[in-house]
Amino acid sequence: MTHQGGGEASLVLPNLSQVFFHGCNGRTLLMAGIAVCVLGLLFGMIIFLQLKNLPVHSAMKEISELIYEPVRHT
């Protein structure tokens, strides 16, 4: 048996428009999954920005600044 180089680059992917999963086209299913991921990313960014803009207690801010203070090497 001879070894043909290329590894993952030589993989042949099936045509997703010809593959069906529970009556749904493979390409449509893939695009729907990507859309769900993008919506999740958008949702996460919105929640992050809302949390970032909330007021914080001064004691908690001091502790946070102490924990995340950059390390100075001497």
XYZ file of C-alpha atoms in Angstrom:
74
model
C 0.000 0.000 0.000
C 1.437 3.353 -1.011
C 1.036 6.485 1.068
C -0.350 9.532 -0.685
C 0.664 12.797 0.978
C -1.548 15.748 1.649
C -3.287 14.753 4.880
C -6.381 16.816 5.564
C -5.815 18.917 2.462
C -6.572 15.919 0.250
C -9.904 15.065 1.903
C -12.855 14.947 -0.461
C -15.972 16.481 1.060
C -19.424 15.374 -0.074
C -21.745 17.783 -1.853
C -23.942 18.954 1.016
C -26.858 19.795 -1.254
C -27.197 16.073 -2.062
C -27.218 14.917 1.577
C -30.479 14.906 3.539
C -31.004 14.614 7.296
C -34.617 14.098 8.414
C -35.779 15.651 5.154
C -33.576 18.725 5.505
C -30.907 19.567 2.937
C -27.379 19.312 4.373
C -26.394 22.770 3.147
C -29.516 24.327 4.669
C -28.825 22.547 7.945
C -25.226 23.812 7.972
C -26.291 27.405 7.257
C -28.953 27.217 9.979
C -26.282 26.052 12.434
C -23.998 28.927 11.464
C -26.906 31.364 11.896
C -27.573 29.984 15.394
C -23.883 30.477 16.268
C -23.928 34.075 15.005
C -27.112 34.809 16.979
C -25.500 33.312 20.096
C -22.430 35.490 19.613
C -24.611 38.580 19.168
C -26.631 37.703 22.277
C -23.443 37.196 24.293
C -22.009 40.537 23.188
C -25.238 42.373 24.091
C -25.351 40.787 27.558
C -21.643 41.516 28.092
C -22.085 45.201 27.212
C -25.130 45.505 29.467
C -23.239 43.946 32.390
C -20.170 46.069 31.722
C -22.238 49.273 31.986
C -23.911 48.361 35.298
C -22.894 50.346 38.382
C -20.499 48.639 40.782
C -19.945 49.049 44.514
C -16.721 50.925 45.312
C -15.371 48.091 47.501
C -15.904 45.571 44.721
C -14.195 47.898 42.250
C -11.154 48.183 44.543
C -10.911 44.396 44.876
C -11.263 43.948 41.130
C -8.521 46.479 40.428
C -6.287 44.773 42.998
C -6.815 41.332 41.453
C -6.344 42.439 37.861
C -3.494 44.873 38.521
C -0.634 44.272 36.086
C 2.330 42.468 37.580
C 5.441 44.640 37.777
C 8.734 42.806 37.509
C 11.631 44.325 39.453
